[in-house]
Coordinates of C-alpha atoms and ligand atoms in Angstrom, one line a residue:
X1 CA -8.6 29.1 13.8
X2 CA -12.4 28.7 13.1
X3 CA -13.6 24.9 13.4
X4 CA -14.0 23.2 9.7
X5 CA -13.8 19.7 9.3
X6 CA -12.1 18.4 5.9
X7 CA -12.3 15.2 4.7
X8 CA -10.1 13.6 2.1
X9 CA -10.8 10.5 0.2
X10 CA -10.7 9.5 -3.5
X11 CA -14.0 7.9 -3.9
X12 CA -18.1 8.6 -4.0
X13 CA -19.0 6.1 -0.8
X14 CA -15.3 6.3 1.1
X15 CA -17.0 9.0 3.5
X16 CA -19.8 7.3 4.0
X17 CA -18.6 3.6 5.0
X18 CA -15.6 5.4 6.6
X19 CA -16.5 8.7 8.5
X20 CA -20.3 9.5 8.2
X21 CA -20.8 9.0 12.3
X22 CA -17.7 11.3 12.8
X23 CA -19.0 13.5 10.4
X24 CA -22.4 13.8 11.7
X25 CA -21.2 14.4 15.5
X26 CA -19.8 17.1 14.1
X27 CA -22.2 18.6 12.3
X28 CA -24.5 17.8 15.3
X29 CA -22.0 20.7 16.8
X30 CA -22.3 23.2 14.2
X31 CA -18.5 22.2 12.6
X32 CA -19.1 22.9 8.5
X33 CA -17.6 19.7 7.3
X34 CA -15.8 19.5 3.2
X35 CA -15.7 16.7 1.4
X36 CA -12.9 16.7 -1.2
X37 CA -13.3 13.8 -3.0
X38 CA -11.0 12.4 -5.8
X39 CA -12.7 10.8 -8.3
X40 CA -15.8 9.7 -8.9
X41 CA -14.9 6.0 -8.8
X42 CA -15.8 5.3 -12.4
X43 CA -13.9 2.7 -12.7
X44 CA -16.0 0.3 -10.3
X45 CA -16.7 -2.9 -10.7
X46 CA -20.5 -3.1 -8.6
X47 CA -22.4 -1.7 -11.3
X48 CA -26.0 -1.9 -8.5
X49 CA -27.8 -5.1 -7.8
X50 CA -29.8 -5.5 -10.4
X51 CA -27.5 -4.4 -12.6
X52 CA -28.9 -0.9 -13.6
X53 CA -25.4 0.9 -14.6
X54 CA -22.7 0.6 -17.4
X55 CA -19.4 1.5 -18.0
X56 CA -20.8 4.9 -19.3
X57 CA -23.3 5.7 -17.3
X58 CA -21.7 4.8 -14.1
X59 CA -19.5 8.2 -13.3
X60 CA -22.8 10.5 -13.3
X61 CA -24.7 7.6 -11.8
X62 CA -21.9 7.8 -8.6
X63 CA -21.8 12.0 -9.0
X64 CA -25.7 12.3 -8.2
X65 CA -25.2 9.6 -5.3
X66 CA -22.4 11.2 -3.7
X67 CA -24.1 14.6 -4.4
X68 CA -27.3 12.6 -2.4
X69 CA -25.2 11.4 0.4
X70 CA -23.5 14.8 0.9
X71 CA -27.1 16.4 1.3
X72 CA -27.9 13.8 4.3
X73 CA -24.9 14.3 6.3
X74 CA -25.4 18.1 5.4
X75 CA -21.7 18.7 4.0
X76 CA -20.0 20.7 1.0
X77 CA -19.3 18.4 -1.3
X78 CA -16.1 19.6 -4.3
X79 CA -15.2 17.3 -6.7
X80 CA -11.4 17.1 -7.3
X81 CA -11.4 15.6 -11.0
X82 CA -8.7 13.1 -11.1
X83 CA -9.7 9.4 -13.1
X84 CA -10.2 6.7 -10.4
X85 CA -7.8 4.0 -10.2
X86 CA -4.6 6.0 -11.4
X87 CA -3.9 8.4 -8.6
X88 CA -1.4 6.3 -7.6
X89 CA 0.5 7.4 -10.9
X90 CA -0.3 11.1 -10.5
X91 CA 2.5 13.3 -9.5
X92 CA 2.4 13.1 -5.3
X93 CA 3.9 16.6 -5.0
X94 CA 1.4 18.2 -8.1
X95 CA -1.6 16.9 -6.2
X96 CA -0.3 17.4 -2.6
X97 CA 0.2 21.5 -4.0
X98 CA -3.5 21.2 -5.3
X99 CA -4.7 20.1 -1.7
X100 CA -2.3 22.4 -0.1
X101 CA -3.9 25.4 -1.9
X102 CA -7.3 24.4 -1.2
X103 CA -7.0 23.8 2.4
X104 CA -5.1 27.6 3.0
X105 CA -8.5 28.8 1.2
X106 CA -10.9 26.5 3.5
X107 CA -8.3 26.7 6.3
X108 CA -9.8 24.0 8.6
X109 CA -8.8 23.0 12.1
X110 CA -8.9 19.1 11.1
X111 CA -8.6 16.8 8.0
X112 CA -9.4 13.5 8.1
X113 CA -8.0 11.1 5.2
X114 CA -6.7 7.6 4.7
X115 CA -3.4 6.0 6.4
X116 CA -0.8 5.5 3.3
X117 CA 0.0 2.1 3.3
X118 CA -3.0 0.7 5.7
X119 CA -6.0 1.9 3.3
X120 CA -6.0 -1.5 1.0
X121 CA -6.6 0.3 -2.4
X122 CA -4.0 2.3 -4.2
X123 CA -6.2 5.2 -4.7
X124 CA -6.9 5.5 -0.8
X125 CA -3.1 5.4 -0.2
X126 CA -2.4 7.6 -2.4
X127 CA -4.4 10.3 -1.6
X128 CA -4.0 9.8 1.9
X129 CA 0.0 10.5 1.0
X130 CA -1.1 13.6 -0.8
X131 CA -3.2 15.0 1.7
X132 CA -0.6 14.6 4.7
X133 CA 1.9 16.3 2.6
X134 CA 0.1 19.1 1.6
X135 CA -0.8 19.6 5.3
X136 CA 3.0 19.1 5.9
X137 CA 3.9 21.7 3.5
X138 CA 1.9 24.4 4.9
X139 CA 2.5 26.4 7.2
X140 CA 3.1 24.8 11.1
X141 CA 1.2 27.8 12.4
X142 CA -2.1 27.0 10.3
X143 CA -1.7 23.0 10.0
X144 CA -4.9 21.3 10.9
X145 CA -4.7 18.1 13.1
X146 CA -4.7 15.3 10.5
X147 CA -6.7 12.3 11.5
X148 CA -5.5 9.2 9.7
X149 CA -7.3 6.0 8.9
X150 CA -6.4 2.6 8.2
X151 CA -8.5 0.3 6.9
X152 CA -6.3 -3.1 6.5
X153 CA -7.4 -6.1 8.4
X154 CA -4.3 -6.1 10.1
X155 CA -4.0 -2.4 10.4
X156 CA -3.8 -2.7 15.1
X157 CA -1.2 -5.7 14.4
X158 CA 0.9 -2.7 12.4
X159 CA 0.5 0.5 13.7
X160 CA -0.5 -0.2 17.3
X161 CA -4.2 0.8 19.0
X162 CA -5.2 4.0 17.0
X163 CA -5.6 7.1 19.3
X164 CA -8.6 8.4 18.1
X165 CA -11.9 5.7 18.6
X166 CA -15.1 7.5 18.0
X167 CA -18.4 5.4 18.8
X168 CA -20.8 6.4 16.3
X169 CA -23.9 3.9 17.4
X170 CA -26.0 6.3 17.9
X171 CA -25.5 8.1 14.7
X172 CA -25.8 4.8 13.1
X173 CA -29.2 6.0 11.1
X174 CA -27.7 8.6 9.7
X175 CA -24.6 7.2 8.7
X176 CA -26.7 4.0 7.0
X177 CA -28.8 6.1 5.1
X178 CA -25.6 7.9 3.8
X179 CA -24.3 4.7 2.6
X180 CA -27.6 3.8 1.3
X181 CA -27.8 7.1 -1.2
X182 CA -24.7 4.9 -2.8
X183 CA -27.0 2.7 -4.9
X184 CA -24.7 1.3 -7.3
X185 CA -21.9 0.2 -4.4
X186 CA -23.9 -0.3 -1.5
X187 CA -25.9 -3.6 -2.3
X188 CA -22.6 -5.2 -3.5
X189 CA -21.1 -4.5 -0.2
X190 CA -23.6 -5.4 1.8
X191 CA -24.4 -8.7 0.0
X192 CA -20.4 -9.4 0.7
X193 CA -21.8 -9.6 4.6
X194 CA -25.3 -12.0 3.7
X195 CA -26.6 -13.5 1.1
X196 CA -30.0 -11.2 1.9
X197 CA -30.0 -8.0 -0.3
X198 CA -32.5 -6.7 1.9
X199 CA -31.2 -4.2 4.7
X200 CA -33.0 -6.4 7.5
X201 CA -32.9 -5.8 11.1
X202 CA -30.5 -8.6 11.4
X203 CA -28.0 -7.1 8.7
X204 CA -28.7 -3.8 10.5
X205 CA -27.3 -5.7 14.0
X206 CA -24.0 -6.7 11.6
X207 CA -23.6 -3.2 10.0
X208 CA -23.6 -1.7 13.0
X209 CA -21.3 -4.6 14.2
X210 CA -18.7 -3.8 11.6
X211 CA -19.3 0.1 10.9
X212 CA -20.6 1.3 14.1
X213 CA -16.6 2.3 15.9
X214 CA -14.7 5.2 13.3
X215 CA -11.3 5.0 14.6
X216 CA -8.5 7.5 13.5
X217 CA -4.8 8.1 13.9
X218 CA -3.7 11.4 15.0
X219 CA -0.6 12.5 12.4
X220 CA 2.2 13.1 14.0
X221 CA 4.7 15.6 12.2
Ligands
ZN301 ZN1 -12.5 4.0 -1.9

């Protein structure tokens, strides 16, 4: 099996505050890394601080900034086309065989989504469902590894110390400046850690603090 990274999440900004350090150390190696990604989080509340989208502007607003963050972590980028915030009423099995017949075409050695029921948004669990049952439907020969990740504050209490713990410090630039390109989400996020909106040193130190370990469960079938 050729190396090819896949990564699996329903939202512009999920890869970038999730798996950008991972993502980069592998295309640091020469692995091609997909992003599938779900929606395009239309539905989101941050609208950017100021305030510079709306309701309808706000899908091609996140498109163009998940298009931009692709670019600086140097990934394909295909846009799966469900609404955000009602994939947890799609049909699992309807989007797991979408996934499933996209991955026999891409045919990658690893895919990296959320943990169902550790990912704190319905649209991240899921997903993450869909995609570890499309990898469970193929066939064992050509599954990829599936890399799971929780994001729950309580998510070692549950499932134990997960098994994959990437240090991505010293990709930490890169994986900032990825998060960055998400105008409209990032400044609410980061103003959640300080009351500065200003990406200072010292928020740099916290960022780092809080974003700087990408930590993964391998998916045991
Ligand atoms: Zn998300």
């Amino acid at each position: 099996m050729k190396k090819h990274v896949v990564v699996i999440y329903p939202h512009p900004d999920d890869e970038s505050f999730g798996a950008a350090g991972t993502i980069s150390q592998f295309r640091a190696q020469g692995v091609p890394v997909t992003y599938l990604c779900g929606t395009l989080g239309e539905m989101g509340r941050n609208m950017g601080t100021p305030t510079f989208a709306n309701r309808e502007t706000l899908p091609e607003i996140r498109k163009q900034e998940i298009i931009d963050a692709c670019k600086v972590l140097d990934m394909e980028l295909r846009l799966l086309g469900y609404r955000d915030k009602t994939l947890e009423y799609e049909d699992r099995n309807e989007v797991a065989q979408n996934l499933k017949r996209i991955l026999e075409e891409i045919d990658p050695s690893l895919v990296i989504t959320h943990y169902p029921d550790h990912a704190v948004h319905p649209d991240h669990n899921a997903l993450g469902a869909a995609a570890i049952e499309a990898v469970r439907l193929m066939d064992p020969n050509k599954r990829p590894t599936v890399w799971a990740q929780a994001i729950t504050n309580t998510y070692i209490d549950d499932l134990g110390q997960p098994d994959v713990v990437n240090d991505v410090t010293d990709l930490f630039d890169k994986k900032m400046e990825a998060i960055l390109c998400h105008k409209s989400q990032a400044s609410g996020v980061i103003r959640s850690w300080s009351q500065n909106d200003e990406y200072t040193e010292d928020l740099k130190k916290q960022a780092k603090q809080r974003l700087g370990i990408e930590q993964f469960y391998t998916w045991k079938y």
